[in-house]
Amino acid sequence: MVKIAPSILAADFGNLGRDVGALADWGADWLHFDVMDGHFVPNLSFGPPICSAIRPQTKLPIDVHLMVEEPSRFVPWFLKAGADIITIHVEAEKHLHRGLQQIREGGCKAGVVLNPGTPVVAAKEVLPYCDLVLIMSVNPGYGGQKFIPESLEKIAELRRMIDERGLATDIEVDGGINPETAKLCLDAGATVLVAGSAVFQANDPKDMIRQLRCGR
Ligand code: DX5
Ligand code: ZN
């Protein structure tokens, strides 16, 4: 089953409660929450208080993508703020193994994130501790960027690695997802697609989410 995770980075922040509340009606599966610290990535976004504030506005799982230096520092904050899934970048965390266990012990699903320049093998040793691996298909920091086509080979390689070990790890893809790139990612073995601008700039977000599933 394909899961669609709209990124609220592309929502109308002046009407955030309204947009968050609409996601379930539009057929979304998860809410993707992009946290940026101005260090690991150039941009700033939002943090735990906004996560707590939107928690009562939706029943969808909140998928927190930590684009911050030393992300495990913030794990306790997001566990408390109502996150369901927390992912940490391999490039930003010295103690990946410990960070992932901390997330699972807190009752959330855990995952690692790979930047476009990071090889898939960087996730290999921690794969048994991951419920998902997130492949960045743009350089993190901004919404609305163009999909990097080389990401497809990384998705396929990760799919082989997961299947060879008989694991059920989800493969999430983030950045530049539209109905065309969605199909390519799903064909390569992805199971979760993040989409910011495609969903929030669509005239009919419900129909866009349906299209992103590519009939699966
Ligand atoms: C990028 C973020 C993405 C972003 C995706 O740094 O991690 O989640 O919101 O936006 P689109 O779908 O517009 O590429
Ligand atoms: Zn993201």
Coordinates of N, CA and C and ligand atoms in Angstrom, one line a residue:
M1 N 0.8 -1.2 0.0 CA 0.0 0.0 0.0 C 0.9 1.3 0.0
V2 N 0.6 2.1 -0.9 CA 1.3 3.4 -1.0 C 0.7 4.4 0.0
K3 N 1.6 5.1 0.7 CA 1.2 6.1 1.6 C 1.6 7.5 1.1
I4 N 0.7 8.5 1.2 CA 1.0 9.8 0.8 C 1.1 10.7 2.0
A5 N 2.2 11.5 2.1 CA 2.5 12.3 3.3 C 2.7 13.8 2.8
P6 N 1.6 14.5 2.8 CA 1.7 15.9 2.4 C 2.6 16.7 3.4
S7 N 3.5 17.5 2.9 CA 4.4 18.3 3.7 C 3.7 19.7 4.0
I8 N 3.5 20.0 5.3 CA 2.8 21.2 5.6 C 3.8 22.4 5.5
L9 N 5.0 22.2 5.1 CA 5.9 23.3 4.7 C 5.3 24.2 3.6
A10 N 4.4 23.5 2.8 CA 3.8 24.2 1.7 C 2.4 24.7 2.0
A11 N 2.0 24.5 3.3 CA 0.6 25.0 3.7 C 0.6 26.5 3.8
D12 N -0.6 27.0 4.0 CA -0.8 28.4 4.3 C -0.7 28.6 5.8
F13 N 0.5 29.1 6.2 CA 0.8 29.2 7.7 C -0.2 30.1 8.4
G14 N -0.8 31.0 7.7 CA -1.9 31.9 8.3 C -3.1 31.1 8.6
N15 N -3.3 30.0 8.0 CA -4.5 29.2 8.1 C -4.1 27.7 8.4
L16 N -3.1 27.5 9.2 CA -2.4 26.2 9.4 C -3.4 25.2 9.9
G17 N -4.2 25.6 10.9 CA -5.2 24.6 11.5 C -6.2 24.2 10.4
R18 N -6.6 25.1 9.6 CA -7.6 24.7 8.5 C -6.9 23.7 7.5
D19 N -5.7 24.0 7.1 CA -5.0 23.1 6.2 C -4.7 21.7 6.8
V20 N -4.3 21.7 8.0 CA -4.0 20.5 8.7 C -5.3 19.6 8.8
G21 N -6.3 20.3 9.2 CA -7.6 19.6 9.4 C -8.2 19.0 8.1
A22 N -7.8 19.6 6.9 CA -8.3 19.2 5.6 C -7.6 17.9 5.1
L23 N -6.4 17.6 5.6 CA -5.6 16.6 5.0 C -6.3 15.2 5.0
A24 N -6.9 14.8 6.1 CA -7.6 13.5 6.2 C -8.7 13.4 5.1
D25 N -9.5 14.5 5.0 CA -10.6 14.5 4.0 C -10.0 14.4 2.6
W26 N -8.8 15.0 2.4 CA -8.2 14.9 1.1 C -7.6 13.5 0.8
G27 N -7.6 12.6 1.8 CA -7.1 11.2 1.6 C -5.7 11.0 1.9
A28 N -5.1 11.9 2.6 CA -3.6 11.8 3.0 C -3.5 10.7 4.1
D29 N -2.3 10.1 4.1 CA -2.1 9.0 5.1 C -1.3 9.5 6.3
W30 N -0.3 10.3 6.0 CA 0.6 10.9 7.1 C 0.6 12.4 6.9
L31 N 1.0 13.1 7.9 CA 1.3 14.5 7.8 C 2.8 14.7 8.0
H32 N 3.5 15.2 6.9 CA 5.0 15.4 7.0 C 5.3 16.7 7.6
F33 N 6.2 16.7 8.6 CA 6.5 17.9 9.4 C 8.0 18.2 9.3
D34 N 8.3 19.2 8.5 CA 9.7 19.5 8.2 C 10.4 20.5 9.2
V35 N 11.3 20.0 9.9 CA 11.9 20.9 11.0 C 13.3 21.3 10.4
M36 N 13.6 22.6 10.4 CA 14.8 23.1 9.8 C 15.5 24.1 10.8
D37 N 16.8 24.0 11.0 CA 17.4 24.8 12.1 C 18.3 25.9 11.6
G38 N 18.4 26.2 10.3 CA 19.3 27.2 9.8 C 20.8 26.9 9.9
H39 N 21.1 25.7 10.3 CA 22.5 25.2 10.3 C 22.7 24.0 9.4
F40 N 22.0 22.9 9.7 CA 22.1 21.7 8.9 C 21.6 22.1 7.5
V41 N 20.5 22.9 7.4 CA 20.0 23.4 6.1 C 19.9 24.9 6.3
P42 N 19.9 25.6 5.2 CA 20.0 27.1 5.3 C 18.7 27.7 5.8
N43 N 17.6 27.0 5.8 CA 16.3 27.6 6.1 C 15.9 27.3 7.5
L44 N 14.9 28.1 8.0 CA 14.3 27.9 9.3 C 12.8 27.5 9.1
S45 N 12.3 26.6 9.9 CA 10.8 26.4 9.7 C 10.1 26.5 11.0
F46 N 9.8 25.3 11.6 CA 9.1 25.3 12.9 C 9.5 24.2 13.8
G47 N 9.1 24.3 15.0 CA 9.6 23.3 16.0 C 8.5 22.7 16.8
P48 N 8.9 22.2 18.0 CA 8.0 21.4 18.9 C 6.7 22.1 19.2
P49 N 6.7 23.4 19.5 CA 5.4 24.1 19.9 C 4.3 24.0 18.7
I50 N 4.8 24.1 17.5 CA 3.9 24.0 16.4 C 3.4 22.6 16.2
C51 N 4.2 21.6 16.5 CA 3.8 20.2 16.4 C 2.7 20.0 17.5
S52 N 3.0 20.5 18.7 CA 1.9 20.3 19.8 C 0.6 21.0 19.4
A53 N 0.8 22.2 18.7 CA -0.5 22.9 18.4 C -1.3 22.2 17.3
I54 N -0.6 21.6 16.4 CA -1.4 20.9 15.3 C -1.9 19.5 15.7
R55 N -1.3 19.0 16.8 CA -1.6 17.6 17.2 C -3.1 17.4 17.4
P56 N -3.8 18.3 18.1 CA -5.3 18.0 18.2 C -6.1 18.3 16.9
Q57 N -5.4 18.8 15.9 CA -6.2 19.2 14.7 C -6.3 18.0 13.7
T58 N -5.6 16.9 13.9 CA -5.7 15.8 13.0 C -5.4 14.5 13.7
K59 N -6.0 13.4 13.1 CA -5.8 12.1 13.7 C -4.7 11.4 12.9
L60 N -4.2 12.0 11.8 CA -3.2 11.4 11.0 C -1.9 11.3 11.7
P61 N -1.1 10.3 11.5 CA 0.3 10.2 12.1 C 1.1 11.4 11.6
I62 N 1.8 12.0 12.6 CA 2.7 13.1 12.3 C 4.1 12.6 12.1
D63 N 4.7 12.8 10.9 CA 5.9 12.3 10.4 C 7.0 13.4 10.5
V64 N 7.8 13.4 11.6 CA 8.7 14.6 11.8 C 10.0 14.3 11.1
H65 N 10.4 15.2 10.2 CA 11.7 15.1 9.5 C 12.6 16.1 10.0
L66 N 13.6 15.6 10.8 CA 14.5 16.6 11.5 C 15.7 17.0 10.6
M67 N 15.6 18.1 10.0 CA 16.8 18.7 9.3 C 17.5 19.6 10.2
V68 N 18.2 19.0 11.2 CA 18.9 19.8 12.2 C 20.2 19.1 12.6
E69 N 21.1 19.9 13.1 CA 22.4 19.3 13.6 C 22.1 18.5 14.9
E70 N 22.8 17.4 15.0 CA 22.6 16.6 16.2 C 21.1 16.4 16.6
P71 N 20.4 15.8 15.7 CA 18.9 15.7 15.8 C 18.4 15.0 17.1
S72 N 19.3 14.0 17.6 CA 18.8 13.3 18.8 C 18.5 14.2 20.0
R73 N 19.2 15.4 20.0 CA 18.9 16.4 21.1 C 17.4 16.7 21.1
F74 N 16.8 16.7 20.0 CA 15.4 17.2 19.9 C 14.3 16.1 20.0
V75 N 14.8 14.8 20.0 CA 13.9 13.7 20.0 C 12.9 13.8 21.2
P76 N 13.4 14.0 22.4 CA 12.5 14.0 23.6 C 11.4 15.1 23.4
W77 N 11.8 16.2 22.8 CA 10.8 17.3 22.6 C 9.7 16.9 21.7
F78 N 10.1 16.2 20.6 CA 9.0 15.8 19.6 C 8.2 14.6 20.1
L79 N 8.8 13.7 20.9 CA 8.0 12.6 21.5 C 6.9 13.3 22.4
K80 N 7.2 14.3 23.1 CA 6.3 15.0 24.0 C 5.3 15.8 23.2
A81 N 5.7 16.3 22.0 CA 4.8 17.1 21.2 C 3.8 16.3 20.3
G82 N 3.8 15.0 20.5 CA 2.8 14.2 19.8 C 3.2 13.6 18.4
A83 N 4.5 13.5 18.2 CA 5.0 12.9 16.9 C 4.7 11.4 16.9
D84 N 4.5 10.8 15.7 CA 4.3 9.4 15.6 C 5.5 8.7 14.9
I85 N 6.2 9.5 14.1 CA 7.3 9.0 13.3 C 8.4 10.1 13.4
I86 N 9.6 9.7 13.6 CA 10.7 10.7 13.7 C 11.9 10.2 12.8
T87 N 12.3 11.0 11.9 CA 13.5 10.6 11.1 C 14.7 11.6 11.3
I88 N 15.9 11.0 11.3 CA 17.1 11.8 11.6 C 18.1 11.5 10.4
H89 N 18.8 12.6 10.0 CA 19.7 12.5 8.9 C 21.0 11.8 9.4
V90 N 21.5 10.9 8.5 CA 22.8 10.2 8.8 C 23.9 11.2 8.8
E91 N 23.8 12.3 8.1 CA 24.9 13.3 8.0 C 25.0 14.2 9.2
A92 N 23.9 14.2 10.0 CA 23.8 15.2 11.1 C 24.0 14.5 12.5
E93 N 24.0 13.2 12.5 CA 23.9 12.5 13.8 C 25.1 11.6 14.0
K94 N 25.9 11.8 15.0 CA 27.1 11.0 15.3 C 26.7 9.6 15.8
H95 N 25.6 9.6 16.6 CA 25.2 8.4 17.3 C 23.8 7.9 16.8
L96 N 23.8 7.5 15.5 CA 22.6 7.1 14.8 C 21.9 5.9 15.5
H97 N 22.7 4.9 15.9 CA 22.1 3.7 16.5 C 21.4 4.1 17.8
R98 N 22.0 4.9 18.6 CA 21.4 5.3 19.9 C 20.2 6.2 19.6
G99 N 20.3 7.1 18.6 CA 19.2 8.0 18.3 C 18.0 7.2 17.9
L100 N 18.2 6.2 17.1 CA 17.0 5.4 16.6 C 16.4 4.7 17.7
Q101 N 17.2 4.1 18.6 CA 16.6 3.4 19.8 C 15.8 4.3 20.7
Q102 N 16.4 5.5 20.8 CA 15.7 6.5 21.7 C 14.3 6.8 21.1
I103 N 14.2 6.9 19.8 CA 12.9 7.2 19.2 C 11.9 6.0 19.4
R104 N 12.4 4.8 19.2 CA 11.6 3.6 19.4 C 11.2 3.4 20.8
E105 N 12.1 3.6 21.7 CA 11.8 3.5 23.2 C 10.7 4.5 23.6
G106 N 10.7 5.7 22.9 CA 9.7 6.7 23.1 C 8.3 6.4 22.5
G107 N 8.3 5.2 21.8 CA 7.0 4.8 21.3 C 6.7 5.3 19.9
C108 N 7.7 5.9 19.2 CA 7.5 6.3 17.8 C 8.2 5.4 16.8
K109 N 7.7 5.4 15.6 CA 8.5 4.8 14.5 C 9.7 5.6 14.2
A110 N 10.8 4.9 13.9 CA 12.1 5.6 13.7 C 12.6 5.4 12.3
G111 N 13.4 6.4 11.8 CA 14.0 6.2 10.5 C 15.2 7.1 10.3
V112 N 16.0 6.8 9.3 CA 17.1 7.6 8.9 C 16.8 8.3 7.6
V113 N 17.5 9.4 7.3 CA 17.3 10.1 6.1 C 18.7 10.2 5.4
L114 N 18.7 10.1 4.1 CA 19.9 10.2 3.2 C 19.8 11.3 2.3
N115 N 20.7 12.3 2.4 CA 20.8 13.4 1.4 C 21.1 12.8 0.0
P116 N 20.9 13.7 -1.0 CA 21.2 13.2 -2.4 C 22.7 12.7 -2.6
G117 N 23.6 13.3 -1.9 CA 25.0 12.9 -2.0 C 25.5 11.8 -1.1
T118 N 24.6 11.2 -0.3 CA 24.9 10.2 0.6 C 24.6 8.8 0.0
P119 N 25.5 7.9 0.0 CA 25.2 6.6 -0.6 C 24.2 5.8 0.3
V120 N 23.5 4.8 -0.3 CA 22.5 4.0 0.4 C 23.2 3.2 1.5
V121 N 24.4 2.8 1.3 CA 25.2 1.9 2.2 C 25.3 2.6 3.6
A122 N 25.1 3.9 3.7 CA 25.2 4.6 5.0 C 24.0 4.2 5.9
A123 N 23.0 3.6 5.4 CA 21.9 3.1 6.2 C 22.0 1.6 6.6
K124 N 23.0 1.0 6.0 CA 23.0 -0.5 6.0 C 23.1 -1.0 7.5
E125 N 24.0 -0.5 8.3 CA 24.2 -1.1 9.6 C 23.0 -0.9 10.6
V126 N 22.2 0.2 10.3 CA 21.1 0.5 11.2 C 19.8 0.1 10.7
L127 N 19.8 -0.6 9.5 CA 18.5 -1.0 8.9 C 17.6 -1.7 9.9
P128 N 18.1 -2.7 10.7 CA 17.2 -3.4 11.6 C 16.5 -2.5 12.7
Y129 N 17.1 -1.3 12.8 CA 16.5 -0.4 13.8 C 15.6 0.7 13.2
C130 N 15.4 0.6 11.9 CA 14.6 1.6 11.2 C 13.2 1.0 10.8
D131 N 12.2 1.7 11.0 CA 10.9 1.4 10.4 C 10.8 1.9 9.0
L132 N 11.6 2.9 8.7 CA 11.6 3.5 7.4 C 12.9 4.2 7.1
V133 N 13.2 4.3 5.8 CA 14.4 5.1 5.4 C 13.9 6.1 4.4
L134 N 14.3 7.3 4.6 CA 13.8 8.4 3.8 C 14.9 8.8 2.8
I135 N 14.7 8.7 1.5 CA 15.6 9.1 0.5 C 15.2 10.6 0.0
M136 N 16.2 11.5 0.2 CA 15.9 12.9 -0.2 C 16.1 12.9 -1.8
S137 N 15.1 13.4 -2.5 CA 15.3 13.5 -3.9 C 15.4 15.0 -4.3
V138 N 15.7 15.8 -3.4 CA 16.2 17.2 -3.6 C 17.2 17.5 -2.4
N139 N 18.0 18.5 -2.5 CA 18.8 18.9 -1.4 C 17.9 19.6 -0.4
P140 N 17.9 19.1 0.9 CA 16.9 19.6 1.8 C 17.1 21.1 2.1
G141 N 16.0 21.7 2.5 CA 16.0 23.1 2.9 C 14.9 23.9 2.3
Y142 N 14.3 23.5 1.2 CA 13.3 24.3 0.5 C 12.3 23.3 -0.1
G143 N 11.0 23.8 -0.2 CA 10.0 23.1 -1.0 C 10.1 23.6 -2.4
G144 N 9.4 23.0 -3.3 CA 9.3 23.4 -4.7 C 10.5 23.2 -5.6
Q145 N 11.4 22.3 -5.2 CA 12.6 22.1 -6.1 C 12.4 20.9 -7.0
K146 N 13.3 20.8 -8.0 CA 13.2 19.8 -9.0 C 13.7 18.4 -8.6
F147 N 13.0 17.4 -8.8 CA 13.4 16.0 -8.5 C 14.8 15.7 -9.1
I148 N 15.6 15.1 -8.3 CA 17.0 14.6 -8.8 C 16.8 13.2 -9.3
P149 N 17.0 13.0 -10.7 CA 16.7 11.6 -11.2 C 17.6 10.5 -10.7
E150 N 18.8 10.8 -10.3 CA 19.7 9.8 -9.7 C 19.1 9.1 -8.5
S151 N 18.1 9.8 -7.8 CA 17.5 9.2 -6.6 C 16.9 7.9 -6.9
L152 N 16.4 7.7 -8.2 CA 15.7 6.4 -8.5 C 16.6 5.2 -8.3
E153 N 17.8 5.3 -8.7 CA 18.8 4.2 -8.6 C 19.0 3.9 -7.1
K154 N 19.0 5.0 -6.3 CA 19.2 4.8 -4.8 C 18.0 4.0 -4.2
I155 N 16.8 4.4 -4.7 CA 15.5 3.7 -4.2 C 15.6 2.2 -4.6
A156 N 16.0 2.0 -5.8 CA 16.1 0.6 -6.3 C 17.1 -0.2 -5.5
E157 N 18.2 0.4 -5.2 CA 19.3 -0.3 -4.4 C 18.8 -0.6 -3.0
L158 N 18.1 0.4 -2.4 CA 17.6 0.2 -1.0 C 16.5 -0.8 -1.0
R159 N 15.7 -0.9 -2.1 CA 14.7 -1.9 -2.2 C 15.3 -3.3 -2.2
R160 N 16.4 -3.4 -2.9 CA 17.1 -4.7 -3.0 C 17.6 -5.1 -1.6
M161 N 18.2 -4.1 -0.9 CA 18.9 -4.4 0.4 C 17.8 -4.8 1.4
I162 N 16.6 -4.2 1.4 CA 15.6 -4.5 2.3 C 15.0 -5.9 2.0
D163 N 14.7 -6.1 0.7 CA 14.1 -7.4 0.3 C 15.1 -8.6 0.6
E164 N 16.4 -8.4 0.3 CA 17.3 -9.4 0.6 C 17.3 -9.9 2.0
R165 N 17.1 -8.9 2.9 CA 17.1 -9.2 4.4 C 15.7 -9.6 4.9
G166 N 14.8 -9.6 4.0 CA 13.4 -9.9 4.4 C 12.8 -9.0 5.4
L167 N 13.2 -7.7 5.3 CA 12.6 -6.7 6.2 C 11.4 -6.0 5.6
A168 N 10.6 -5.3 6.5 CA 9.4 -4.7 6.0 C 9.5 -3.1 6.0
T169 N 10.8 -2.7 6.0 CA 11.1 -1.2 6.1 C 10.4 -0.4 5.0
D170 N 9.8 0.7 5.4 CA 9.2 1.5 4.4 C 10.3 2.3 3.7
I171 N 10.1 2.6 2.4 CA 11.0 3.5 1.7 C 10.2 4.8 1.4
E172 N 10.6 5.9 2.0 CA 10.0 7.2 1.8 C 10.8 8.0 0.9
V173 N 10.2 8.8 0.0 CA 10.9 9.7 -0.9 C 10.4 11.1 -0.7
D174 N 11.3 12.1 -0.7 CA 10.9 13.5 -0.3 C 11.6 14.5 -1.3
G175 N 10.8 15.2 -2.0 CA 11.3 16.3 -2.8 C 11.0 16.2 -4.3
G176 N 10.3 17.2 -4.8 CA 10.0 17.2 -6.2 C 9.0 16.1 -6.7
I177 N 8.1 15.7 -5.8 CA 7.2 14.6 -6.1 C 5.9 15.2 -6.8
N178 N 5.6 14.7 -8.0 CA 4.4 15.1 -8.7 C 3.9 13.8 -9.4
P179 N 2.8 13.8 -10.1 CA 2.3 12.5 -10.6 C 3.3 11.7 -11.4
E180 N 4.2 12.4 -12.2 CA 5.2 11.7 -13.0 C 6.3 11.1 -12.2
T181 N 6.9 11.9 -11.3 CA 8.0 11.4 -10.5 C 7.5 10.4 -9.5
A182 N 6.2 10.5 -9.0 CA 5.6 9.5 -8.1 C 5.7 8.2 -8.7
K183 N 5.3 8.1 -10.0 CA 5.2 6.8 -10.7 C 6.6 6.1 -10.7
L184 N 7.6 7.0 -11.1 CA 9.0 6.5 -11.2 C 9.5 5.9 -9.8
C185 N 9.1 6.7 -8.8 CA 9.6 6.3 -7.4 C 8.9 5.0 -7.0
L186 N 7.6 4.8 -7.3 CA 6.9 3.6 -6.9 C 7.4 2.4 -7.7
D187 N 7.7 2.7 -9.0 CA 8.2 1.6 -9.8 C 9.6 1.1 -9.3
A188 N 10.3 2.0 -8.7 CA 11.7 1.7 -8.2 C 11.6 1.0 -6.8
G189 N 10.4 1.1 -6.2 CA 10.3 0.4 -4.9 C 9.9 1.2 -3.7
A190 N 9.6 2.5 -3.9 CA 9.2 3.4 -2.8 C 7.8 3.0 -2.3
T191 N 7.5 3.2 -1.0 CA 6.2 2.9 -0.4 C 5.5 4.2 0.2
V192 N 6.3 5.2 0.5 CA 5.7 6.5 1.0 C 6.2 7.7 0.2
L193 N 5.3 8.5 -0.2 CA 5.7 9.7 -1.0 C 5.4 11.0 -0.2
V194 N 6.4 11.8 0.0 CA 6.1 13.2 0.6 C 5.8 14.1 -0.6
A195 N 4.8 15.0 -0.4 CA 4.6 16.0 -1.5 C 4.1 17.3 -0.8
G196 N 4.8 18.4 -1.1 CA 4.5 19.6 -0.5 C 3.7 20.5 -1.5
S197 N 4.5 21.1 -2.5 CA 3.8 22.0 -3.4 C 2.8 21.3 -4.3
A198 N 3.1 20.0 -4.7 CA 2.1 19.4 -5.6 C 0.7 19.3 -4.9
V199 N 0.6 19.1 -3.6 CA -0.7 19.0 -3.0 C -1.2 20.4 -2.6
F200 N -0.4 21.2 -2.0 CA -1.0 22.5 -1.5 C -1.2 23.5 -2.6
Q201 N -0.5 23.3 -3.8 CA -0.8 24.3 -4.9 C -1.8 23.7 -5.9
A202 N -2.3 22.5 -5.6 CA -3.2 22.0 -6.6 C -4.6 22.6 -6.4
N203 N -5.3 22.8 -7.6 CA -6.7 23.3 -7.5 C -7.5 22.3 -6.7
D204 N -7.3 21.0 -6.9 CA -8.1 20.0 -6.2 C -7.1 19.1 -5.5
P205 N -6.7 19.4 -4.3 CA -5.7 18.6 -3.5 C -6.1 17.1 -3.4
K206 N -7.4 16.9 -3.3 CA -7.9 15.5 -3.1 C -7.6 14.7 -4.3
D207 N -7.9 15.3 -5.5 CA -7.6 14.6 -6.7 C -6.1 14.4 -6.9
M208 N -5.3 15.4 -6.5 CA -3.8 15.3 -6.6 C -3.3 14.1 -5.8
I209 N -3.8 14.0 -4.6 CA -3.4 12.9 -3.7 C -3.8 11.5 -4.4
R210 N -5.0 11.5 -5.0 CA -5.4 10.3 -5.7 C -4.4 10.0 -6.9
Q211 N -4.0 11.1 -7.6 CA -3.1 10.9 -8.7 C -1.7 10.4 -8.3
L212 N -1.3 10.9 -7.1 CA 0.1 10.5 -6.6 C 0.1 9.1 -6.3
R213 N -1.0 8.4 -6.0 CA -1.0 7.0 -5.7 C -0.8 6.2 -6.9
C214 N -1.0 6.8 -8.1 CA -0.8 6.1 -9.4 C -1.5 4.7 -9.4
G215 N -2.7 4.8 -8.9 CA -3.6 3.6 -9.0 C -3.2 2.4 -8.1
R216 N -2.3 2.7 -7.1 CA -1.9 1.6 -6.2 C -2.4 1.7 -4.8
Ligands
DX5_1 C1 12.7 19.7 1.7 C2 11.6 19.1 2.6 C3 10.4 18.6 1.8 C4 9.7 19.6 1.1 C5 9.1 19.0 -0.1 O1 13.7 20.2 2.5 O2 12.2 18.0 3.3 O3 9.6 17.8 2.7 O4 8.6 20.2 1.8 O5 8.5 19.9 -0.9 P1 8.1 19.7 -2.5 O6 7.1 18.5 -2.5 O7 7.5 21.0 -2.9 O8 9.4 19.4 -3.2
ZN2 ZN 10.8 16.6 4.4

